[in-house]
Tab-separated table of C-alpha atoms and ligand atoms in Angstrom:
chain	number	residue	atom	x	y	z
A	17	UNK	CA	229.071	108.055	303.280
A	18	UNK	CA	229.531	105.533	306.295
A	19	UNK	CA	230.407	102.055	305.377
A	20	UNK	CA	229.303	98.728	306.973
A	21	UNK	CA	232.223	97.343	308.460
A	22	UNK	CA	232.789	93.971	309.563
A	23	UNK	CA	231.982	94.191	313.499
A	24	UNK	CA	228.057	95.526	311.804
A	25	UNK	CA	227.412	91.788	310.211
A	26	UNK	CA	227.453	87.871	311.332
A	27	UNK	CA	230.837	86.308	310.235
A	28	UNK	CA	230.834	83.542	312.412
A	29	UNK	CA	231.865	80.182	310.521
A	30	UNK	CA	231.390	81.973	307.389
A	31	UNK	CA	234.389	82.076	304.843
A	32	UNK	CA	235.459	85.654	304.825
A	33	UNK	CA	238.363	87.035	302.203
A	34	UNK	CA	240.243	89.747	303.776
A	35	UNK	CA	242.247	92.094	301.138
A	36	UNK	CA	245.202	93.501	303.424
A	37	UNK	CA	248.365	95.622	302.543
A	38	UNK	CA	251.044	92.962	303.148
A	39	UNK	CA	253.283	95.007	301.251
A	40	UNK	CA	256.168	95.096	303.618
A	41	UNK	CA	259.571	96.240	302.911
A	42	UNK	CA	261.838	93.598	302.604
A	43	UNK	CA	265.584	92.791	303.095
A	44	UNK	CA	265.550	90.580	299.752
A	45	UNK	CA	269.235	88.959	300.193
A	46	UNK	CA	268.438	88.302	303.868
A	47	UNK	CA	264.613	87.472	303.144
A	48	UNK	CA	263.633	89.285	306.495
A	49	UNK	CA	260.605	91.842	306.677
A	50	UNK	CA	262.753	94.872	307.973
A	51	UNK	CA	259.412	96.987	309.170
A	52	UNK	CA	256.282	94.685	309.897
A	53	UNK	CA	253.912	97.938	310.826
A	54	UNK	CA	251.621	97.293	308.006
A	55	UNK	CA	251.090	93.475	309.327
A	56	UNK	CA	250.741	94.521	313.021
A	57	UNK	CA	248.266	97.188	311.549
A	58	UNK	CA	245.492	94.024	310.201
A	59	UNK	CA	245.825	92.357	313.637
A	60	UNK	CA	242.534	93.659	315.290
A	61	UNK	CA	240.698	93.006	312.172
A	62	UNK	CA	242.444	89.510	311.911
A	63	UNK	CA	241.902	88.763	315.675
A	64	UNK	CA	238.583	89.877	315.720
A	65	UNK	CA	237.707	87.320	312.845
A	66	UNK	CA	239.476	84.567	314.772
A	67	UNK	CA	237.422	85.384	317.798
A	68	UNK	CA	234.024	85.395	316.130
A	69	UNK	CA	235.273	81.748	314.603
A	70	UNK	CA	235.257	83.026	310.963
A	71	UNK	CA	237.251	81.007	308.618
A	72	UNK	CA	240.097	83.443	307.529
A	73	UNK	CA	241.712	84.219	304.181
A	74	UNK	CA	244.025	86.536	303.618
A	75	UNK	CA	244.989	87.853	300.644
A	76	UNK	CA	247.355	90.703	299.899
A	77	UNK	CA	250.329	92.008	297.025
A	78	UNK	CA	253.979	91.818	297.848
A	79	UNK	CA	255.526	94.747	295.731
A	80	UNK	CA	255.547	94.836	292.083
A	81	UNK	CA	255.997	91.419	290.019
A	82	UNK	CA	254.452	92.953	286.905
A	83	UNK	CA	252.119	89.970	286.586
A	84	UNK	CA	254.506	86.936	286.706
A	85	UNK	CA	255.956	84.454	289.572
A	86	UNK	CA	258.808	86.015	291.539
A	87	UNK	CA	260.176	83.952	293.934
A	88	UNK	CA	261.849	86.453	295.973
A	89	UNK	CA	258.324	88.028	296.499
A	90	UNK	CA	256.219	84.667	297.767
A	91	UNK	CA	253.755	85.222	300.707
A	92	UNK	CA	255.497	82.343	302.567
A	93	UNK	CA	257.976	84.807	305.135
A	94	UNK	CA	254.904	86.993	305.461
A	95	UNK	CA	252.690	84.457	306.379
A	96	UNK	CA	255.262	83.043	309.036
A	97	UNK	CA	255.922	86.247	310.893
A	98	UNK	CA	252.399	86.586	310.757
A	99	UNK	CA	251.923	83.416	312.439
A	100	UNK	CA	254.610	84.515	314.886
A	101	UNK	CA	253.082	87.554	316.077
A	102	UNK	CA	249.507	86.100	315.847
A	103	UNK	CA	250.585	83.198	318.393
A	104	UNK	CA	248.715	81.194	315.594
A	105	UNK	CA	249.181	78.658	312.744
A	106	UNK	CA	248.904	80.402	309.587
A	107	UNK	CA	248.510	78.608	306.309
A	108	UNK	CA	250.373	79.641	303.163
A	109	UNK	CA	248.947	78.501	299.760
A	110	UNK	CA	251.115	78.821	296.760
A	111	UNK	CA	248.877	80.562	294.531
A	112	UNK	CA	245.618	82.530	295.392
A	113	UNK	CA	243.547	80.924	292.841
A	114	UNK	CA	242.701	77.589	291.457
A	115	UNK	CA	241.929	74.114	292.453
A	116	UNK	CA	244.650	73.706	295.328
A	117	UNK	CA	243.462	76.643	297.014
A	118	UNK	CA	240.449	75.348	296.835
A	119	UNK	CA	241.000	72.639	298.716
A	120	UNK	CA	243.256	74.123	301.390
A	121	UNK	CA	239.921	76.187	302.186
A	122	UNK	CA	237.735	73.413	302.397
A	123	UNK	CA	239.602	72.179	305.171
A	124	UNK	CA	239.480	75.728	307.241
A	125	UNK	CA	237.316	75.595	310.597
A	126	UNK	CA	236.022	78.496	312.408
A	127	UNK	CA	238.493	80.791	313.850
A	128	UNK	CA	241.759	79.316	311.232
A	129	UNK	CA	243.458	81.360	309.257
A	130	UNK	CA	245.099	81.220	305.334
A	131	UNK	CA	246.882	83.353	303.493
A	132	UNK	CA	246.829	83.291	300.071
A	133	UNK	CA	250.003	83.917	297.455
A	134	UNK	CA	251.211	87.128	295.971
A	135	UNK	CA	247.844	88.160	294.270
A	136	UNK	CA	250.235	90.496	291.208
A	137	UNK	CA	251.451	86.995	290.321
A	138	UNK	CA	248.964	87.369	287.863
A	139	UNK	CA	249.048	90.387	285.603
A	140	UNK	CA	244.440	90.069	285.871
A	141	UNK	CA	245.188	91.536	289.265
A	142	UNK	CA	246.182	95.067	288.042
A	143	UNK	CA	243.748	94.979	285.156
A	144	UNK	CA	240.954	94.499	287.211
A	145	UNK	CA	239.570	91.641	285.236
A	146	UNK	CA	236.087	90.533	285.686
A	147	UNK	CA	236.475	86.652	285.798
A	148	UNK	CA	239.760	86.887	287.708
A	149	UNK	CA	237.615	88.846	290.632
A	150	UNK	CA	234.986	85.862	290.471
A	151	UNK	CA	237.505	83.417	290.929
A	152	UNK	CA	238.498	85.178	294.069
A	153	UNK	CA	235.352	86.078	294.821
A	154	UNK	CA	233.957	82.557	294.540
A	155	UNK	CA	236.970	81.260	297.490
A	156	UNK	CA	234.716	83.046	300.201
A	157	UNK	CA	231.245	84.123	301.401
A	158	UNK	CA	232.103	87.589	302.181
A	159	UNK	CA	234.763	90.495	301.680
A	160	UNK	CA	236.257	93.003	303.502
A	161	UNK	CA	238.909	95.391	302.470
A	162	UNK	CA	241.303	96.430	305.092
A	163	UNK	CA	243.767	97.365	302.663
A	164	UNK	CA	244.099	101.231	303.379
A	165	UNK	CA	247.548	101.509	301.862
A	166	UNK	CA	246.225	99.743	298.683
A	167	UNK	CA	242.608	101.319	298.444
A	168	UNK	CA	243.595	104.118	295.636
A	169	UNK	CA	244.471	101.384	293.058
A	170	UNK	CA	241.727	99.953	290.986
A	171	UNK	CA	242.636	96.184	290.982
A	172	UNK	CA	240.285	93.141	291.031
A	173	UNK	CA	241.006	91.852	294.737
A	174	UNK	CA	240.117	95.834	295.581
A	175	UNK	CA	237.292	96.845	293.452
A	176	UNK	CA	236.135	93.807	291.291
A	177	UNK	CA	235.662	91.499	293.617
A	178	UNK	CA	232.827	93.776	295.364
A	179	UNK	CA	230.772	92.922	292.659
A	180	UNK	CA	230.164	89.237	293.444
A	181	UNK	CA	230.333	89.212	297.269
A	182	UNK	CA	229.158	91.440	300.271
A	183	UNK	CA	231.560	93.987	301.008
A	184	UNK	CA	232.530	95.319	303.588
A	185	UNK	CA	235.199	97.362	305.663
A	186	UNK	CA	237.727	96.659	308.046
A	187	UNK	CA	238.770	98.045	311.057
A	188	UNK	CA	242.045	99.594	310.061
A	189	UNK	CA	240.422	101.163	307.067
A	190	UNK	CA	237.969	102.682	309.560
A	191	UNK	CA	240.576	104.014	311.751
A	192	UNK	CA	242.545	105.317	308.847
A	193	UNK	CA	239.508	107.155	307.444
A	194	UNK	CA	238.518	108.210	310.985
A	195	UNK	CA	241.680	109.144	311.768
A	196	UNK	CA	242.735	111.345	308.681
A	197	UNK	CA	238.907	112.844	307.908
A	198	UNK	CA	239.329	114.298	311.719
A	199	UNK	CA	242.305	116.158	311.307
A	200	UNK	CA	242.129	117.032	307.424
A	201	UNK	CA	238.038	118.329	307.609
A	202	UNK	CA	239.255	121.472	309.044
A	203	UNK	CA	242.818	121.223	308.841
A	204	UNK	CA	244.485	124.205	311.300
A	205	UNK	CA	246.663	126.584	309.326
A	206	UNK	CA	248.865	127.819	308.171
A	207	UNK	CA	248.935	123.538	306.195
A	208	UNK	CA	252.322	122.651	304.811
A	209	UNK	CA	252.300	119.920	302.768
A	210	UNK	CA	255.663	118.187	302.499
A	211	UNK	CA	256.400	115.619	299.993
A	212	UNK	CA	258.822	113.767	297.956
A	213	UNK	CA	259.542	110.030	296.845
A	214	UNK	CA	260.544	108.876	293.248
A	215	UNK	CA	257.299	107.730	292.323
A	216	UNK	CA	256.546	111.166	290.849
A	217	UNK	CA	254.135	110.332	287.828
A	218	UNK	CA	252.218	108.209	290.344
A	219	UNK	CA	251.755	111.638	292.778
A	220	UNK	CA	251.095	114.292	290.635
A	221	UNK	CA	248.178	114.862	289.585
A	222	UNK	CA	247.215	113.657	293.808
A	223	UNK	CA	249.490	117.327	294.073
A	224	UNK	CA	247.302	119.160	292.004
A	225	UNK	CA	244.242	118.449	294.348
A	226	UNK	CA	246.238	119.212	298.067
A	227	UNK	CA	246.884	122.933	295.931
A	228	UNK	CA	243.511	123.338	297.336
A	229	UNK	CA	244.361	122.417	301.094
A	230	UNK	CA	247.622	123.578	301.789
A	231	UNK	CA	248.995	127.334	302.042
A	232	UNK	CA	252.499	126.036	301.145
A	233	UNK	CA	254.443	122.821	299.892
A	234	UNK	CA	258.027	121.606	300.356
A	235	UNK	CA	259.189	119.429	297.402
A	236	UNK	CA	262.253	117.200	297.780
A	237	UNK	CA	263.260	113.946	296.599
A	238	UNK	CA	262.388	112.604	293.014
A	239	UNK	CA	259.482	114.508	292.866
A	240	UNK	CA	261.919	118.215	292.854
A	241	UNK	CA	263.873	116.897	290.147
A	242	UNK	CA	261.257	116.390	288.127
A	243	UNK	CA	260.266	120.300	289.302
A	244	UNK	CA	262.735	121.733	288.375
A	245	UNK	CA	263.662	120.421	285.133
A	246	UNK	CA	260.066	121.546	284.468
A	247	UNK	CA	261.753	124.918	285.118
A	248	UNK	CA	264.829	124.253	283.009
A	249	UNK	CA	267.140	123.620	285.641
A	250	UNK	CA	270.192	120.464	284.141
A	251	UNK	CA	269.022	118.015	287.085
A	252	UNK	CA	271.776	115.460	285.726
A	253	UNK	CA	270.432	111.949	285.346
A	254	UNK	CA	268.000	112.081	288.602
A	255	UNK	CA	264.585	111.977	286.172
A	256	UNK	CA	263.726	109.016	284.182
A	257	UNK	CA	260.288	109.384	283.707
A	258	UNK	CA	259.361	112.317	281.901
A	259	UNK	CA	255.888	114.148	282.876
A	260	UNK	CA	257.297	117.442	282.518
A	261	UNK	CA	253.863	118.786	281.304
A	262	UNK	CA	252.221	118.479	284.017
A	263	UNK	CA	255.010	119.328	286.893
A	264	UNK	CA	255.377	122.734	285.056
A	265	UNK	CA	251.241	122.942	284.963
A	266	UNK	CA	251.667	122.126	288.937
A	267	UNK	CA	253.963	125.136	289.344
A	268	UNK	CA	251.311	127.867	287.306
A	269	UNK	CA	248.469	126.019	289.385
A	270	UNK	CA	250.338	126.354	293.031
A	271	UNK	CA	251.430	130.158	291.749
A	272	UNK	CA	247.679	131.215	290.419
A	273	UNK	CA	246.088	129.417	293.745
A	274	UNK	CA	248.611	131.286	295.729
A	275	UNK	CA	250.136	128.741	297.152
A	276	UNK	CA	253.937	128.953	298.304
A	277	UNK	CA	255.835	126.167	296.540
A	278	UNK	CA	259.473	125.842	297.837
A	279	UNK	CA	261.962	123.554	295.520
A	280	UNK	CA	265.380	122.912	296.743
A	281	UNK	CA	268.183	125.873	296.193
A	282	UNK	CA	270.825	123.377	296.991
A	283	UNK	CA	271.368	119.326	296.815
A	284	UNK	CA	273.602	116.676	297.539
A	285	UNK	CA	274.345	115.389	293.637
A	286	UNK	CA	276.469	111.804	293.410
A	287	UNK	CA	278.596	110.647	290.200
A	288	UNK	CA	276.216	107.473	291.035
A	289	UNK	CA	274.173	105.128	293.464
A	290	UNK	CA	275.290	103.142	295.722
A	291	UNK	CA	278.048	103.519	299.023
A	292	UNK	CA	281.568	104.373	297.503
A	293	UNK	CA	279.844	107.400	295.187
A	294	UNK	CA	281.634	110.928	295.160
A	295	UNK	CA	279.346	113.292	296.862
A	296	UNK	CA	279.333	116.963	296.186
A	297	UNK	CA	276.699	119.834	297.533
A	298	UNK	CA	275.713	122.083	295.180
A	299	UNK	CA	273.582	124.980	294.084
A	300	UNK	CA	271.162	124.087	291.744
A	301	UNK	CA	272.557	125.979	289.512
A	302	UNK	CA	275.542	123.301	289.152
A	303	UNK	CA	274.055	120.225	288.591
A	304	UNK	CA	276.602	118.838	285.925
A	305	UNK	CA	274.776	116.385	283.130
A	306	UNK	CA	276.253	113.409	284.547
A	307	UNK	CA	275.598	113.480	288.060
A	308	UNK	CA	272.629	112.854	289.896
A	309	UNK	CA	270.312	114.646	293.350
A	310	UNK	CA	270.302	112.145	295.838
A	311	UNK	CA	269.392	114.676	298.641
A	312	UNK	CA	268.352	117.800	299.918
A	313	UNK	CA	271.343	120.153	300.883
A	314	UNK	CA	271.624	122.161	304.045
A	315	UNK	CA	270.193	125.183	302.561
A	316	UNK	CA	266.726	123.621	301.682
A	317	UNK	CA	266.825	121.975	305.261
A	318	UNK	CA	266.928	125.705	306.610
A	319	UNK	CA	264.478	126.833	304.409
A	320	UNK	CA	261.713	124.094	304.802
A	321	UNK	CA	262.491	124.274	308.596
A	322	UNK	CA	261.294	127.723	308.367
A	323	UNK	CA	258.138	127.569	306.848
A	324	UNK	CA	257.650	123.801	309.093
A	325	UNK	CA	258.580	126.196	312.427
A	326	UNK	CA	255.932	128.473	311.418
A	327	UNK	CA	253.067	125.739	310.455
A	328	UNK	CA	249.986	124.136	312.303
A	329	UNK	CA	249.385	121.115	310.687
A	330	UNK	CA	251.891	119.506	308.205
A	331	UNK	CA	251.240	115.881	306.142
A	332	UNK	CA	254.709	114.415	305.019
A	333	UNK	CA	254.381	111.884	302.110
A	334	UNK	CA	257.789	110.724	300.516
A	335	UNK	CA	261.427	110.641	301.078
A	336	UNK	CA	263.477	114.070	300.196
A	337	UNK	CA	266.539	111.791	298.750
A	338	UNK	CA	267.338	108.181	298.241
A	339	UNK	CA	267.364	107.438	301.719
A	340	UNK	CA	267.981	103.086	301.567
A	341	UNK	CA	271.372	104.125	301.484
A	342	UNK	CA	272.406	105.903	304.363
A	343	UNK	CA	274.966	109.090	303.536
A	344	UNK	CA	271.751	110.140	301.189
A	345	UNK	CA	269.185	109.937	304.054
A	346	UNK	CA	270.474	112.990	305.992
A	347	UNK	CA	267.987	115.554	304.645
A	348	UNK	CA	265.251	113.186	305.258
A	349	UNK	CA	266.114	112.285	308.734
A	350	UNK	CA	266.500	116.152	309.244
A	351	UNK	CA	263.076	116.509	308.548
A	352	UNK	CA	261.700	113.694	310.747
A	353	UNK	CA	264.099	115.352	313.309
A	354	UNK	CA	262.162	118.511	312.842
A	355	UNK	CA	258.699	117.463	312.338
A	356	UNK	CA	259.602	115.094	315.795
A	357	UNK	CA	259.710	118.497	317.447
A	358	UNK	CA	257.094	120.610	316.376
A	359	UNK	CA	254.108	121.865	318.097
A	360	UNK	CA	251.826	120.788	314.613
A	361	UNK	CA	249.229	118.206	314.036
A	362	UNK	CA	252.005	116.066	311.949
A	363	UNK	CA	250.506	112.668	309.899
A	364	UNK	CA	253.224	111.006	308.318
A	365	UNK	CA	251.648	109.468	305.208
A	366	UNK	CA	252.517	105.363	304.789
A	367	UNK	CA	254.951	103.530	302.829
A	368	UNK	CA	258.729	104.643	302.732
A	369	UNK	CA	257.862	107.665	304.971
A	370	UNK	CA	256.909	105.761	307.926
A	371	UNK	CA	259.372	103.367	307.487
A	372	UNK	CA	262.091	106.569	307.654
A	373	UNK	CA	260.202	107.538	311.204
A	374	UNK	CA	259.845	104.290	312.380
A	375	UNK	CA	262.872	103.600	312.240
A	376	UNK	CA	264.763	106.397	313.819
A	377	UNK	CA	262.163	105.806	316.234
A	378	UNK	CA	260.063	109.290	316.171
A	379	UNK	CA	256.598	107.456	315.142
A	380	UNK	CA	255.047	108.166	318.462
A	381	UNK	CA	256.067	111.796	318.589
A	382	UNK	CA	254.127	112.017	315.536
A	383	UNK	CA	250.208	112.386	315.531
A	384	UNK	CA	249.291	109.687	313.501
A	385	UNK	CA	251.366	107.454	310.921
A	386	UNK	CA	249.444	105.922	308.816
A	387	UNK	CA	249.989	102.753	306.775
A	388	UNK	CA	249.118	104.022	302.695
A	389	UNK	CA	251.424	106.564	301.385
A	390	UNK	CA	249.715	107.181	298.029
A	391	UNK	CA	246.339	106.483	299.576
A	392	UNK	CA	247.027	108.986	302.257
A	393	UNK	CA	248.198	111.335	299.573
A	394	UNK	CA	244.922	111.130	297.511
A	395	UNK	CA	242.431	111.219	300.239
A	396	UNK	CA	243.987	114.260	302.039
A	397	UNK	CA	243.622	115.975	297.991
A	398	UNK	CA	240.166	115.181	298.457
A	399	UNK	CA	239.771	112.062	296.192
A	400	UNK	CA	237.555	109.569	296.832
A	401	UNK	CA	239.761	106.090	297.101
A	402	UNK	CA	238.029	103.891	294.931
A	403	UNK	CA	238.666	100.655	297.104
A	404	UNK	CA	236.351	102.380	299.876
A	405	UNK	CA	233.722	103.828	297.906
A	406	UNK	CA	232.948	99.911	296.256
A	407	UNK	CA	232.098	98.829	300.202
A	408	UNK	CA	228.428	98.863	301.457
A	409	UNK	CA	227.366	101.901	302.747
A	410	UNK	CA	226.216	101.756	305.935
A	411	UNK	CA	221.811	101.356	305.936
A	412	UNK	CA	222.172	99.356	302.663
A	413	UNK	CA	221.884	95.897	303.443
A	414	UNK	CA	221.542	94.011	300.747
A	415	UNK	CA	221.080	89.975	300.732
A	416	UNK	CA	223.918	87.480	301.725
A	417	UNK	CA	225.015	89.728	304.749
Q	7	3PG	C1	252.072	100.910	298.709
Q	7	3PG	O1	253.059	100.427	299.248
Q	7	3PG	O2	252.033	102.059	298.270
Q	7	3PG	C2	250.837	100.050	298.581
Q	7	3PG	O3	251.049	98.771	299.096
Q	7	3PG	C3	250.400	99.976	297.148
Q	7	3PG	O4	251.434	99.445	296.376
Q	7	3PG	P1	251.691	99.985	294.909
Q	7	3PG	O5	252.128	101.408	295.025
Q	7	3PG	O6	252.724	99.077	294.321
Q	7	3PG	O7	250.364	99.875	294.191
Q	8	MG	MG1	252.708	102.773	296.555
C-alpha cells in the first residue's frame, strides 16, 4: 500500500518530528563521522521542510548505548556536520525529552531546525514504551519517518509514536522503497544473494525468507562461521553467539528449496584481532580451536566470483571478514572489486557494506546503495518493515493532517 508522504500534506509553520538514521560510523578517538552518506541521504527531506518554513526536529539513534548516557555517542558532532553541509544553524539539545527540550522548541520559527539527543539514551526507546512515544510525540504536530535504515526495528520513535501523531513518510524512505520494490518485484535471474556481517542472529531468520528469491547465496563473514559450525566444522573462537539451530535449519531449507548455498572452503584464520596478529590461510578443515576466521581465502573469492560472473542481479548485505582492520578486508574488497565490474543489477544493502564501497570509491558503479543494511535485508525477503507499514496509507486522511 502507498503511503502519504510529507510533500502530500501542509507542514508549513507546523512542528514536524523527523525520525532519521543518524547512525553514522564514527572514528570514536578522533570523534569524526568517517562516512556521512546516511546524513547527506535526509537532506531533501530536511531541505524541503526548511523551504516550506516547517519548524524542524530531528531525532535519530547513534549506535547502541543499551539504554544509558554515553558520551562518546552524543548527537552534538552529528548535529554540527549537519549544520555544515546544510549551510544552516542547527540546534543540539542534550536530551530528546523533557522540560529543556521543551523549551528549545518553543523558540523554533518556521524553516529552523533542532536535533534532538541520542534517542537509545533511554532504554523506553528499544522497548517501545507507550508513554515514552507520547512524550515524543507530544514535542511536535506531525511525524514523518525517514529512517529507512532503522524502519525494521520496532522502537517507540519508529512505531509508537504513530499512534499519537499523523504519520507520515519521507522522501528517502520513498526512494528506498521505490528504488528496491523496482528491481526486487521481478528480480532478473539467475539472483545471487551475497551476504555476511557478524550480526548473524540479527539476519537469520531475514535469510530464511530471500531462500525464496534467490537461486544461490554466498555466505562469508560472521554469518559462515556460524554455518559451518552448524555443520560441525572447529571454526576456532570466530562464533560467540550461538543460534546453531536455526543456521543448520537454514542449510536443510536452502537444500530442500533448491537453492545453491556456497560456504567458504578456505579462510584467512588470526591467533587474534587487531594489526600485529599471525595470519595463516587455511582449509576449513584446519581451523585450530584457538584461532579465529577473519576472512575469506582466495579459494572462496574464486568460487563466489564464479557463480557472481554468471548472475543477473546480485544484493550484497554484510562484510565477508572483519574488514575495520585492513589486512582482513581483502576478501571483501575483492568482492566490491568484482561486483564493481559486473554486467548485474547490483544493490549494495546499507550499513558496513556501503561504507566498504564507498570508500574504495565503487558506489556509483553500483546500481543503487542504499542506506539500511538489515532493513534492506528484510524487505528484499519479503517482510513488511514495520516502521513503514505504521505510516498513513495514502487515501486515508484522517484529522490533524
Ligand atoms: C543500522 O545501522 O543498521 C541502523 O541504524 C539500525 O541500527 P541497529 O542495527 O543498531 O538497530
Ligand atoms: Mg543494524
Amino acid at each position: 500500500m502507498e503511503k502519504i508522504t510529507l510533500r502530500d500534506i501542509e507542514v508549513g509553520g507546523r512542528k514536524v518530528l523527523v525520525r532519521v538514521d543518524f547512525n553514522v560510523p564514527l572514528d570514536e578517538e578522533a570523534g569524526v563521522i568517517t562516512d556521512d552518506s546516511r546524513i547527506r541521504a535526509a537532506l531533501p527531506t530536511i531541505k524541503y521542510l526548511i523551504e516550506q518554513r516547517a519548524k524542524v526536529i530531528l531525532c535519530s539513534h547513534l549506535g547502541r548505548p543499551k539504554g544509558r548516557v554515553v558520551e562518546k555517542l552524543r548527537l552534538a558532532v552529528v548535529g554540527q556536520h549537519l549544520s555544515q553541509i546544510l549551510g544552516h544553524q542547527v540546534v543540539v539539545t542534550r536530551d530528546c525529552i523533557g522540560s529543556e527540550v521543551e523549551k528549545a522548541i518553543e523558540k523554533l520559527e518556521g524553516g529552523d531546525v533542532l536535533l534532538l539527543e541520542n534517542i537509545r539514551f533511554h532504554p523506553e526507546e528499544e522497548e517501545n514504551d507507550a508513554s515514552f512515544a507520547q512524550a515524543l510525540a507530544r514535542l511536535a504536530d506531525l511525524y514523518v519517518n525517514d529512517a529507512f535504515g532503522a524502519s525494521h526495528r520496532t522502537h517507540a520513535s519508529i512505531v509508537g509514536i504513530t499512534k499519537y501523531l499523523p504519520a507520515v513518510a519521507g522522501l528517502l524512505i520513498k526512494k528506498e522503497l521505490g528504488v528496491l520494490e523496482g528491481i526486487l518485484t521481478n528480480p532478473v535471474h539467475p539472483f545471487v544473494g551475497l551476504v555476511g556481517g557478524a550480526k548473524v542472529s540479527d539476519k537469520i531468520s531475514a535469510l530464511e525468507n530471500i531462500l525464496n528469491k534467490v537461486d544461490c547465496l554466498l555466505i562469508g563473514g560472521g554469518m559462515a562461521a556460524a554455518l559451518l559450525k552448524a555443520k560441525s566444522y572447529e571454526v576456532g573462537l570466530s562464533v560467540k553467539e550461538d543460534k546453531l539451530d536455526v543456521a543448520g535449519k537454514l542449510i536443510e531449507d536452502a537444500d530442500s528449496k533448491g537453492v545453491r548455498l556456497l560456504l567458504p572452503v578456505d579462510v584467512v584464520i588470526a591467533d587474534r584481532l587487531g594489526a600485529e596478529a599471525k595470519l595463516e590461510t587455511v582449509a576449513i578443515e584446519k581451523i585450530p580451536p584457538d584461532w579465529r576466521i577473519v576472512d575469506i581465502g582466495p579459494l572462496t573469492i574464486k568460487g563466489f566470483a564464479a557463480e557472481l560472473e554468471g548472475s543477473k542481479t546480485v544484493f550484497w548485505n554484510g562484510p565477508m571478514g572483519v574488514y575495520e582492520i585492513p589486512r582482513f578486508a581483502q576478501g571483501t574488497q575483492a568482492i566490491a572489486r568484482l561486483l564493481a565490474g559486473l554486467d548485474a543489477t547490483t544493490i549494495i544493502g546499507g550499513g558496513s557494506t556501503a561504507e566498504v564501497v564507498i570508500e574504495m570509491g565503487l558506489a556509483d558503479k553500483m546500481t543503487f546503495v542504499s542506506t539500511g543494511g538489515g532493513a534492506s535485508l528484510r524487505f528484499l525477503g519479503g517482510e513488511t518493515l514495520p516502521g513503514v507499514e505504521a505510516l498513513l496509507d495514502k487515501g486515508a486522511k484522517p484529522g490533524g493532517i
